[in-house]
Short mmCIF file of N, CA and C in Angstrom, two decimals:
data_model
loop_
_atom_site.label_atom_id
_atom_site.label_comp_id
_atom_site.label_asym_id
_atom_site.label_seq_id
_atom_site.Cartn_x
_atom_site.Cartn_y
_atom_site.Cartn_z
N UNK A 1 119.11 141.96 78.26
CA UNK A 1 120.55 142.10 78.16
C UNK A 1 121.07 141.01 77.22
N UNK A 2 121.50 141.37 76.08
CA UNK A 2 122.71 140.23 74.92
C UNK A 2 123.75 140.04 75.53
N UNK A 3 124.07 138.64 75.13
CA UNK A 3 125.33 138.23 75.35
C UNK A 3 126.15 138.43 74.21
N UNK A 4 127.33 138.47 74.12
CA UNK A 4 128.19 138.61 73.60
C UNK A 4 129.43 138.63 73.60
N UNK A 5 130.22 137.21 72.83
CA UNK A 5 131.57 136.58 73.00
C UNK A 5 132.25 137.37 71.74
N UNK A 6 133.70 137.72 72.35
CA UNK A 6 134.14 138.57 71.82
C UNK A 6 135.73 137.51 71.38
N UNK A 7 136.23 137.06 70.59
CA UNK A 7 137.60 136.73 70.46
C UNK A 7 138.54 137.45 70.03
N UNK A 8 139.79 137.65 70.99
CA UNK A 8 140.92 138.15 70.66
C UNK A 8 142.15 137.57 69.95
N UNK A 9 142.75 138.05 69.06
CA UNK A 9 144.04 137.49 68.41
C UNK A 9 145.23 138.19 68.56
N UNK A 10 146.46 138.00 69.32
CA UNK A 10 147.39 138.34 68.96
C UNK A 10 148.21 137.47 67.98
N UNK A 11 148.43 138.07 66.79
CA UNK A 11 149.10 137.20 65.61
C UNK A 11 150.37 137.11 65.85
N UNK A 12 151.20 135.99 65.87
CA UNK A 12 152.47 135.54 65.58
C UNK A 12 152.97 134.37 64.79
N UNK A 13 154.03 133.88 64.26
CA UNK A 13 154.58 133.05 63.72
C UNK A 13 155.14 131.89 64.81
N UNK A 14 155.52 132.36 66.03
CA UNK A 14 156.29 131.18 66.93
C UNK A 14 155.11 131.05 67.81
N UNK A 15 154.67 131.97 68.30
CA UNK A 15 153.73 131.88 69.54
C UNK A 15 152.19 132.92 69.10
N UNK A 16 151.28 132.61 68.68
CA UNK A 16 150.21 133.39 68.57
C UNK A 16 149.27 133.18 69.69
N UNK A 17 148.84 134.61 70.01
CA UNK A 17 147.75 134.44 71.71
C UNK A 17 146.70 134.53 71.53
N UNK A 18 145.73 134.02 72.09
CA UNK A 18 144.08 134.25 72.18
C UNK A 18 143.37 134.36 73.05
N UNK A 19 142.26 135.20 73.26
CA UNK A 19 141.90 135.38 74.11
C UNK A 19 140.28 135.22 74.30
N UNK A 20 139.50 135.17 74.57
CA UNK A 20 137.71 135.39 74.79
C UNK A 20 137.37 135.71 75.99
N UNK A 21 136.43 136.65 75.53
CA UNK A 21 135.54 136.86 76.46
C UNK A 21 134.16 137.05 76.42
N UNK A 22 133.38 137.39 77.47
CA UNK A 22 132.15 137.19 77.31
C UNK A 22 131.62 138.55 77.69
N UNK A 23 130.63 139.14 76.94
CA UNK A 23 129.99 140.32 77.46
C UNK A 23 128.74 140.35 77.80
N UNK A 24 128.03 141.20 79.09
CA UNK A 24 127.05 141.05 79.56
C UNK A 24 126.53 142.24 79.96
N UNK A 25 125.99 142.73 79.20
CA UNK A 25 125.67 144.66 79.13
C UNK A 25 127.40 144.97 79.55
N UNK A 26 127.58 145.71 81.24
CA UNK A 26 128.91 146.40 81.47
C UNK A 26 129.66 145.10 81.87
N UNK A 27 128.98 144.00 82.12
CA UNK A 27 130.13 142.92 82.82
C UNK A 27 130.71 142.29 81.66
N UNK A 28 131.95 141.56 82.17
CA UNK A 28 132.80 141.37 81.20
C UNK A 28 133.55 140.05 81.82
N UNK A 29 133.64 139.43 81.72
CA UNK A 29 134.70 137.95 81.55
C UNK A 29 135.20 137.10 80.90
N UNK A 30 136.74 137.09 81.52
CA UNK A 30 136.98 136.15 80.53
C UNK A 30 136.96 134.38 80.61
N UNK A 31 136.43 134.01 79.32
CA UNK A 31 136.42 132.82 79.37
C UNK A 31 137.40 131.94 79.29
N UNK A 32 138.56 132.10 78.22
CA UNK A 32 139.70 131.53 77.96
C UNK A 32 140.73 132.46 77.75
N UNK A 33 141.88 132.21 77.38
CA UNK A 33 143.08 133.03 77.28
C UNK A 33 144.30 131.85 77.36
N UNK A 34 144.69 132.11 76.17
CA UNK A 34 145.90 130.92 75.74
C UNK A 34 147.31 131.06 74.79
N UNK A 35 147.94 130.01 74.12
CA UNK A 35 148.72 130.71 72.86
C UNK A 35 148.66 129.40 72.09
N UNK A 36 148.64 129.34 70.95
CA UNK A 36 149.26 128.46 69.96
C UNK A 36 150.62 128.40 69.49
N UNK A 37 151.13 127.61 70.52
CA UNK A 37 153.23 127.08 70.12
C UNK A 37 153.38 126.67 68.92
N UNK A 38 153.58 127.31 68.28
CA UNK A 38 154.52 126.87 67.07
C UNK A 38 155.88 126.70 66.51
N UNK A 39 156.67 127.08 67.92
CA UNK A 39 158.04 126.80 68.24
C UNK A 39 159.03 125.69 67.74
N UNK A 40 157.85 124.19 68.04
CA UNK A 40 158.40 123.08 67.34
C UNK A 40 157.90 122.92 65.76
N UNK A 41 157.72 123.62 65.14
CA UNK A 41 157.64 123.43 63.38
C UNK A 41 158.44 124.52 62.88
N UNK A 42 159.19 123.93 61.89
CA UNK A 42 160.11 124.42 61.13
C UNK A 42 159.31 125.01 60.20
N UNK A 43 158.83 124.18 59.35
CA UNK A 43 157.98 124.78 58.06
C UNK A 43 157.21 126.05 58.48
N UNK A 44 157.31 126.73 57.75
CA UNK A 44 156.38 128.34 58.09
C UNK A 44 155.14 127.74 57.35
N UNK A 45 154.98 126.77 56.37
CA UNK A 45 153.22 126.61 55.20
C UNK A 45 152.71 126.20 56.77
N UNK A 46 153.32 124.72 57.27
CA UNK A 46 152.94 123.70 58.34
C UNK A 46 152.26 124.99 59.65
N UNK A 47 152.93 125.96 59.96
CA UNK A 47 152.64 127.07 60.83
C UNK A 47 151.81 127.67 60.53
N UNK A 48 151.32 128.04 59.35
CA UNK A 48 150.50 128.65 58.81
C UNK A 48 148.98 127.87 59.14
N UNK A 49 148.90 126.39 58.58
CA UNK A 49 148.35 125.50 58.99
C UNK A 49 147.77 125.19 59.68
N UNK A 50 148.37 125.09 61.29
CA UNK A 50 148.25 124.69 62.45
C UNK A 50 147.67 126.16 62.66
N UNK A 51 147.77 127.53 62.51
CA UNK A 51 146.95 128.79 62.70
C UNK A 51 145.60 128.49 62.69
N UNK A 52 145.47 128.19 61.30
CA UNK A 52 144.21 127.99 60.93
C UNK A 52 143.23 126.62 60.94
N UNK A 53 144.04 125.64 61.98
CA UNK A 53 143.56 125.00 62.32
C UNK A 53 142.80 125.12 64.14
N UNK A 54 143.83 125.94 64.42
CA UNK A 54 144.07 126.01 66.11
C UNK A 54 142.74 127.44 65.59
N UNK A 55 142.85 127.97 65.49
CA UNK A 55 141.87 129.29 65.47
C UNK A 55 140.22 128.89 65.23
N UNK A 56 140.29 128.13 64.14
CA UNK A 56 139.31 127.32 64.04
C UNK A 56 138.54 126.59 64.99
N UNK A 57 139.21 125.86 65.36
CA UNK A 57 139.07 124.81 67.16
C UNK A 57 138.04 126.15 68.01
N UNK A 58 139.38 126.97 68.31
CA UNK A 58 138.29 128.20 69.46
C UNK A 58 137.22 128.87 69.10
N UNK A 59 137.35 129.31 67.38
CA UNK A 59 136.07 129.68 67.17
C UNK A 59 134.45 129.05 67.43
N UNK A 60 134.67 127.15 66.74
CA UNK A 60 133.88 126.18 66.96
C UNK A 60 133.75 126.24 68.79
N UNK A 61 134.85 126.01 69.59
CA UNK A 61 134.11 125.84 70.73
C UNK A 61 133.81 126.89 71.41
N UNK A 62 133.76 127.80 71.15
CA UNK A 62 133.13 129.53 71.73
C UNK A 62 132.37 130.08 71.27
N UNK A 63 132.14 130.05 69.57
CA UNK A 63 131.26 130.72 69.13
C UNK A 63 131.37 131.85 69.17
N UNK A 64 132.71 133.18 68.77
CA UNK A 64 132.20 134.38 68.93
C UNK A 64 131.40 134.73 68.39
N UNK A 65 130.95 135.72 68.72
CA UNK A 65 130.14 137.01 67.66
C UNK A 65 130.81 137.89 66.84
N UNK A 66 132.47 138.23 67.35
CA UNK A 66 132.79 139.00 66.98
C UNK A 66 134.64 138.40 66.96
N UNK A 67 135.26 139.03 66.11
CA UNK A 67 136.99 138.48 66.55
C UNK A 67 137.78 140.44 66.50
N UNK A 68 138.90 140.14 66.97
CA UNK A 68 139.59 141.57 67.31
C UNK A 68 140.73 140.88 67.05
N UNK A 69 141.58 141.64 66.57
CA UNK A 69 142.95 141.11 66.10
C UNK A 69 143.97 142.51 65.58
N UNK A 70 145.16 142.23 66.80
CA UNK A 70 146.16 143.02 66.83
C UNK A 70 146.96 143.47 65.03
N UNK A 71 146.47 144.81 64.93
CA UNK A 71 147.59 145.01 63.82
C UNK A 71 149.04 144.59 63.76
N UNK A 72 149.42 143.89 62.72
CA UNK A 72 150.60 143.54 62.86
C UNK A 72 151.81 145.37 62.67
N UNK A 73 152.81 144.85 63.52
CA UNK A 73 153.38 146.49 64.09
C UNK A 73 154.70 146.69 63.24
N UNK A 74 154.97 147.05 62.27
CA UNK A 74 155.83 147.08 61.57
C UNK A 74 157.46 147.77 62.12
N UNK A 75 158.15 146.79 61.94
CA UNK A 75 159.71 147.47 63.13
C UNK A 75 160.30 147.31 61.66
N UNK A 76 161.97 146.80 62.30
CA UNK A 76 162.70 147.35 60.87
C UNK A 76 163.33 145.98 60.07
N UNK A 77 162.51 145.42 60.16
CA UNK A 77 162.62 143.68 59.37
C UNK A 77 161.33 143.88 58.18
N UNK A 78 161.52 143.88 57.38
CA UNK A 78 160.31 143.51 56.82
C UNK A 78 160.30 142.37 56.36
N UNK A 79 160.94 141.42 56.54
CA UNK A 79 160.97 139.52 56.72
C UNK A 79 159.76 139.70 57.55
N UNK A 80 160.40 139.78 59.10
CA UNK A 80 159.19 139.95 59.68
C UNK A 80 158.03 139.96 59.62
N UNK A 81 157.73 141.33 59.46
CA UNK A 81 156.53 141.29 58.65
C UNK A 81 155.78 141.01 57.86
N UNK A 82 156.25 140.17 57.14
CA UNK A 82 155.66 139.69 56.23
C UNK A 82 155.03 138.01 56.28
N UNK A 83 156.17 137.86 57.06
CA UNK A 83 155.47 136.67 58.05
C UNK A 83 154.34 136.70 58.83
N UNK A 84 154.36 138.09 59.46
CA UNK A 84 153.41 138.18 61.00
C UNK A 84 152.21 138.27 59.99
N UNK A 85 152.01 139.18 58.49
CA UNK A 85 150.94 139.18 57.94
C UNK A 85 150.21 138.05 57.50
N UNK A 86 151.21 137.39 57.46
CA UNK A 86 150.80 136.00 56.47
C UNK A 86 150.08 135.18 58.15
N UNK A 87 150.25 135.28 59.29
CA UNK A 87 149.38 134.58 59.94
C UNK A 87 148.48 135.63 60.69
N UNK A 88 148.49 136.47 60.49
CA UNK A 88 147.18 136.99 60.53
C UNK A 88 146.21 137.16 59.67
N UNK A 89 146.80 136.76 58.70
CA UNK A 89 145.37 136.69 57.26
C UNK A 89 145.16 135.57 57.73
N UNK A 90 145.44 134.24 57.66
CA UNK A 90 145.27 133.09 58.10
C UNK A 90 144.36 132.69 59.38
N UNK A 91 144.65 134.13 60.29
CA UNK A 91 143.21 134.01 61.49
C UNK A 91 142.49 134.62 60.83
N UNK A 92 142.34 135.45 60.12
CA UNK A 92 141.37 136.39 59.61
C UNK A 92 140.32 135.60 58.51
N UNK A 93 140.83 134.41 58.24
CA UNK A 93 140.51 133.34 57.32
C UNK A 93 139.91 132.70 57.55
N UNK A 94 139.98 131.83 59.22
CA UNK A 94 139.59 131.37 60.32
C UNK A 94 138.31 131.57 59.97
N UNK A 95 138.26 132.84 60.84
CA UNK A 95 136.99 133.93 60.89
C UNK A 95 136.11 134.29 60.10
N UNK A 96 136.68 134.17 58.65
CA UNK A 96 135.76 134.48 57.64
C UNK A 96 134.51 133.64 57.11
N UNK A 97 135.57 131.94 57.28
CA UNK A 97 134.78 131.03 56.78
C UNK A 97 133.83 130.82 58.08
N UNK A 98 133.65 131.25 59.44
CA UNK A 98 132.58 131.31 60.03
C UNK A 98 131.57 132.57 60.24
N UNK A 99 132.06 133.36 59.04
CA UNK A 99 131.23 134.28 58.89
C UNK A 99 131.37 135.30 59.85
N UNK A 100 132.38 135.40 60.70
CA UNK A 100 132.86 136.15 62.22
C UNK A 100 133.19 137.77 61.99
N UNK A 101 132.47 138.71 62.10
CA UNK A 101 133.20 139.79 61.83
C UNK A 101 134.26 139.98 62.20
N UNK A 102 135.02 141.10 61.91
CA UNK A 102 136.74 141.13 61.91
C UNK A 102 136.78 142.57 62.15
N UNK A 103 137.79 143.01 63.59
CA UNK A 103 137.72 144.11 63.75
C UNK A 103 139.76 144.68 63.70
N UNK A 104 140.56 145.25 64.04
CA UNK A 104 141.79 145.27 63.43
C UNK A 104 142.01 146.55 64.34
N UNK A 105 142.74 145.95 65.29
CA UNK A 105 143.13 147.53 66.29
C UNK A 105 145.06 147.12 66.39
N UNK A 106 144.98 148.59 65.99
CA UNK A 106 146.87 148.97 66.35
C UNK A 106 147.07 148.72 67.94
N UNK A 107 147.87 148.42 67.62
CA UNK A 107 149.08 147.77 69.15
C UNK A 107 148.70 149.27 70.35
N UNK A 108 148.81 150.54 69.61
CA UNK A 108 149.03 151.51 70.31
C UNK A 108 147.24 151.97 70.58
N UNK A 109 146.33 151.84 70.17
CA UNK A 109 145.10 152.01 70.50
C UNK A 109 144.91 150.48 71.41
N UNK A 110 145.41 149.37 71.26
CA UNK A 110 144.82 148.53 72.40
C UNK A 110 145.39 149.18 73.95
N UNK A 111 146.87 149.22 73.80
CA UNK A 111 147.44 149.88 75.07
C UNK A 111 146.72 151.23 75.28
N UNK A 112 146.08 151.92 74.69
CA UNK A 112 145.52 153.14 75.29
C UNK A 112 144.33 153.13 75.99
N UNK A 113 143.04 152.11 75.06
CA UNK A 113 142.10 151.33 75.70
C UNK A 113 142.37 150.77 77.16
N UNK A 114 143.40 149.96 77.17
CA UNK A 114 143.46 149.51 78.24
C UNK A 114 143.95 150.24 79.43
N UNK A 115 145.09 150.67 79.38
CA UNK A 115 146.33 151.15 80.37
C UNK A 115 145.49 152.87 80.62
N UNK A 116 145.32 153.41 79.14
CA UNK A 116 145.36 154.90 79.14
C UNK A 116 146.95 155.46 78.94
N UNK A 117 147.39 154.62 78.38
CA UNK A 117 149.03 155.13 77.64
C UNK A 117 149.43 153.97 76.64
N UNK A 118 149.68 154.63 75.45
CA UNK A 118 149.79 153.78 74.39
C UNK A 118 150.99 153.52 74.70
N UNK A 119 152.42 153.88 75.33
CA UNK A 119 153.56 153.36 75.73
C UNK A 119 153.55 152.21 76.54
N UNK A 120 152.30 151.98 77.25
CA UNK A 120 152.34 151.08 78.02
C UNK A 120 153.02 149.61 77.52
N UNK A 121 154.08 149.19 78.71
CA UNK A 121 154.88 147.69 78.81
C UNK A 121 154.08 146.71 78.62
N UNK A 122 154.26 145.74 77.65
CA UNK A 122 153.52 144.63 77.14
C UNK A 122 152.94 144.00 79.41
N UNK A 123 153.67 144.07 80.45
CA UNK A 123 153.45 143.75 81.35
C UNK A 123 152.32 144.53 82.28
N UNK A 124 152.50 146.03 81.99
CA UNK A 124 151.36 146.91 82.23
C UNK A 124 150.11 146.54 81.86
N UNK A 125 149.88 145.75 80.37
CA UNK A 125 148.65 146.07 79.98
C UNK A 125 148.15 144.51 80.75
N UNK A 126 149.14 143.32 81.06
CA UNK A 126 148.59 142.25 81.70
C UNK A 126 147.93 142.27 82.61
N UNK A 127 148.87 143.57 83.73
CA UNK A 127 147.81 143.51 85.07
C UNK A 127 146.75 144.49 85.09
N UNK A 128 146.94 145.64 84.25
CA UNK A 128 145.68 145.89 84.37
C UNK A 128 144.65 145.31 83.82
N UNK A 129 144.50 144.26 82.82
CA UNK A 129 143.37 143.02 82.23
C UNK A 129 143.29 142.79 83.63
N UNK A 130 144.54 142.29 84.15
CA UNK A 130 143.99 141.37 85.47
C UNK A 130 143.11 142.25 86.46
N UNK A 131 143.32 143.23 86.76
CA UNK A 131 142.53 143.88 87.57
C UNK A 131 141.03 144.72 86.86
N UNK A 132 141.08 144.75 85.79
CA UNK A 132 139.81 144.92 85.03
C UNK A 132 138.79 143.78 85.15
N UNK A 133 139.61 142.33 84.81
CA UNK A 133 138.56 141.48 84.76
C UNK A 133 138.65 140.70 86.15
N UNK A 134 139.35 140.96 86.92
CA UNK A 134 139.41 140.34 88.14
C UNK A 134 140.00 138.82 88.24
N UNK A 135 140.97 139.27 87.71
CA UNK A 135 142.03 137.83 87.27
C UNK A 135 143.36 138.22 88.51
N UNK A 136 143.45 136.95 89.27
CA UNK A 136 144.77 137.32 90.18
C UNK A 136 146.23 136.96 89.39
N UNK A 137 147.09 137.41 89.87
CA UNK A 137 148.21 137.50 89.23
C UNK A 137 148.60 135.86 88.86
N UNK A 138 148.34 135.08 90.15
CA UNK A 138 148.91 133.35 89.79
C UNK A 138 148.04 132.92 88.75
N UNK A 139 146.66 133.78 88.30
CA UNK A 139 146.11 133.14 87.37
C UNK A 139 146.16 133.85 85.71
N UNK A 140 147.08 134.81 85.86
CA UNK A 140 147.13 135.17 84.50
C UNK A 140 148.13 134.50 83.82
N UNK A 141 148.15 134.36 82.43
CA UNK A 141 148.78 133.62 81.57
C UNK A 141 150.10 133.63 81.94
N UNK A 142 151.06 133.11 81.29
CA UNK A 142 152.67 132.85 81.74
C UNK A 142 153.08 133.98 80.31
N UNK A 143 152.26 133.63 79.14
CA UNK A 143 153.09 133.89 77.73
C UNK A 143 152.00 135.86 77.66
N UNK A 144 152.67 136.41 77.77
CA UNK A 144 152.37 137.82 77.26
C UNK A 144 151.80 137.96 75.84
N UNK A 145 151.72 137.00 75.40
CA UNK A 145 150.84 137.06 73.56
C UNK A 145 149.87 136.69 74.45
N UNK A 146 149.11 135.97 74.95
CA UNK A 146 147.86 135.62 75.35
C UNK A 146 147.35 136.52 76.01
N UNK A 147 148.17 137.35 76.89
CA UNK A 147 147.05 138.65 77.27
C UNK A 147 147.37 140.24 76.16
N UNK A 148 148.32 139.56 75.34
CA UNK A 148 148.01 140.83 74.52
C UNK A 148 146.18 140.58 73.64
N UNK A 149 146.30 139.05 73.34
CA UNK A 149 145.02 139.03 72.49
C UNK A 149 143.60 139.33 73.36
N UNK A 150 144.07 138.84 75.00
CA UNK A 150 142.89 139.45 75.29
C UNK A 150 142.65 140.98 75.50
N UNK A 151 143.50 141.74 75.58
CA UNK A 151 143.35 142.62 75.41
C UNK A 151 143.06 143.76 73.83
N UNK A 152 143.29 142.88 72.87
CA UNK A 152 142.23 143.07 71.60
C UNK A 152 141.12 142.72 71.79
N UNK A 153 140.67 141.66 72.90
CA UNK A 153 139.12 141.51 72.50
C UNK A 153 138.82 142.72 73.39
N UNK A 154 138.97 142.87 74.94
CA UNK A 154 138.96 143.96 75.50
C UNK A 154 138.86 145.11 75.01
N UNK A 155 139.66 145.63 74.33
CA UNK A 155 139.56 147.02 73.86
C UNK A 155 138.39 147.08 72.77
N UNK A 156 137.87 145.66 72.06
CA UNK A 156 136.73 145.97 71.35
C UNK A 156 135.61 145.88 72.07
N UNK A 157 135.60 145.74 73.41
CA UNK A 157 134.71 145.58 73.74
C UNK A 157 134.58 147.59 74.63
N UNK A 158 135.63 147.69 74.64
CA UNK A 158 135.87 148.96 74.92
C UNK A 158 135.15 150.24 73.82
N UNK A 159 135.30 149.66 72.15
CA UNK A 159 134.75 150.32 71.26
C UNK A 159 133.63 150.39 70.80
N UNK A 160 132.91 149.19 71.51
CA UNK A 160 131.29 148.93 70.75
C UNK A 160 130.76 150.09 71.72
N UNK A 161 129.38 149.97 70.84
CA UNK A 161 128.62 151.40 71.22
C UNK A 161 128.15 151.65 72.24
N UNK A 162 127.93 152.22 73.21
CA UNK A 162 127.94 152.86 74.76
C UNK A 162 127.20 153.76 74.55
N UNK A 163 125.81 154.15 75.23
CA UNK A 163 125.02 154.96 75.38
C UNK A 163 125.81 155.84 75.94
N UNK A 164 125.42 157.32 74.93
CA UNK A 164 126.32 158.61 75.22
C UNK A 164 125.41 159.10 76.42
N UNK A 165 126.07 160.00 77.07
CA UNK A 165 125.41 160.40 78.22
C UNK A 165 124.94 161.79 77.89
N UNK A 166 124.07 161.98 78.30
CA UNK A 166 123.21 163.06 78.21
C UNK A 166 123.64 164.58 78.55
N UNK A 167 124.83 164.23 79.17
CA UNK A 167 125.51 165.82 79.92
C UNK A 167 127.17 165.82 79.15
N UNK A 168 126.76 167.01 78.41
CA UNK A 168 128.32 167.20 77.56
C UNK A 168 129.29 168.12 77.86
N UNK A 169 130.43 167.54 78.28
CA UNK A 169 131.82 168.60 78.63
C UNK A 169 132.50 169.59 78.03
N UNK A 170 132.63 170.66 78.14
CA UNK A 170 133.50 171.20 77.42
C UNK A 170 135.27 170.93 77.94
N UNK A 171 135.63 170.07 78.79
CA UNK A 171 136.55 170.05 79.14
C UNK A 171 136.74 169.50 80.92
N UNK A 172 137.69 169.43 81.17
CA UNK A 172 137.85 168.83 82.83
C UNK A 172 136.77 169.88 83.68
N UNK A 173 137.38 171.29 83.26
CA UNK A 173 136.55 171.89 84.51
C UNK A 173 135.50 172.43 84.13
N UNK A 174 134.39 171.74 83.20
CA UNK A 174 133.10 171.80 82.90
C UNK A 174 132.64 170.78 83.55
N UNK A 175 133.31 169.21 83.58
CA UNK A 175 133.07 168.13 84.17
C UNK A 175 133.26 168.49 85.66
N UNK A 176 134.05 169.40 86.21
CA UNK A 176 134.26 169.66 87.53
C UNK A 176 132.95 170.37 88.64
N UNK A 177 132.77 171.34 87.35
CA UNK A 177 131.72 171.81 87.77
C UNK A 177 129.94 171.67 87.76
N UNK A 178 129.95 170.51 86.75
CA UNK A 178 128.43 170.16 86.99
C UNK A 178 128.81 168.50 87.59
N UNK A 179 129.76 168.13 88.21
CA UNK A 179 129.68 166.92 88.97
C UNK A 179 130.42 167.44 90.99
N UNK A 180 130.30 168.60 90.75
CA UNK A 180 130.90 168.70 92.36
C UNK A 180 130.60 167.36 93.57
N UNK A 181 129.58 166.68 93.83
CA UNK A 181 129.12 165.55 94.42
C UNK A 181 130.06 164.78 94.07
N UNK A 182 130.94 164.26 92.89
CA UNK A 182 131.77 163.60 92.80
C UNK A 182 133.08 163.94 92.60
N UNK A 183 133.60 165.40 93.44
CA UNK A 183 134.89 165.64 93.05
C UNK A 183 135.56 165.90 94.58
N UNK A 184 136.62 165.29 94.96
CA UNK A 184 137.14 165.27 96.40
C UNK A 184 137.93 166.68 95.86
N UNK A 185 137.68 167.16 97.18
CA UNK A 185 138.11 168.38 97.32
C UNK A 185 139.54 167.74 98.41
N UNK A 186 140.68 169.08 98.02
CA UNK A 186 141.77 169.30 98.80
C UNK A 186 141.46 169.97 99.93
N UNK A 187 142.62 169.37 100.96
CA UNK A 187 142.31 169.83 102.05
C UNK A 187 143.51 171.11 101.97
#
């Protein structure tokens, strides 16, 4: 069985989240889960900076194998955006100079991974991390960027390759019918 540390990024300009975890064939934990405040710097270069300094730090003391990092989600600022890009190249930069592959999942494929509804409330997708990885509520993060990033590493860990199973569905009630042993019947 490989191990395999997975780092998550949610990119921001004031508050960027991170997350790791560790994989162990199906088990999964997390190791850290945090944010980088950038609240007190004015300068956006200085922010930029401290990204790629702070990203750096977790990579060195974790060692992923792999990084996952939230597409930045385009609303109706493109200031915005253009900011949020500029520090996510900057983790992505991180990552490069340690040679870290780089994987890039939309906001709406992490919430589907996780929740099973890409609508899902930035708060939905917290507790179900928490109850996926067996995190109690007093111990999940305070800042919602930190479990969004773990839930980028999550959902990549959701995407790596999984032995297909040998019995193929045509649909629910193909699955219904060659798994009867596992289907509760109504009373």
């Amino acid at each position: 069985m490989t191990e395999k540390i997975i780092l998550g990024i949610d990119p921001g300009t004031s508050v960027m989240g991170y997350g790791v975890i560790k994989v162990m064939g199906e088990k999964v934990e997390m190791l850290v889960t945090g944010v980088i405040d950038l609240r007190k710097l004015n300068d956006p270069y200085l922010k930029l900076g401290r990204i790629f300094e702070r990203v750096t730090g977790i990579i060195d003391a974790y060692l992923p194998d792999e990084m996952a990092i939230e597409a930045p989600f385009y609303g109706k600022n493109v200031q915005s955006m253009l900011k949020l890009g500029r520090a996510q190249g900057v983790a992505i930069s991180a990552a490069i100079q340690r040679d870290i592959p780089i994987h890039e999942y939309a906001p709406l494929k992490i919430k589907m991974a996780i929740t099973g509804n890409g609508s899902a409330s930035k708060e939905q997708v917290a507790a179900m991390l928490g109850r996926l990885l067996g995190i109690s509520d007093a111990d999940l993060p305070n800042f919602l960027d930190a479990t969004d990033a773990l839930g980028a590493a999550y959902c990549h860990y959701m995407q790596m390759g999984r032995p297909e199973s040998k019995v193929h569905y045509k649909g629910w009630k193909d699955f219904v019918n060659k798994n009867q042993q596992r289907v509760c019947k109504q009373p």
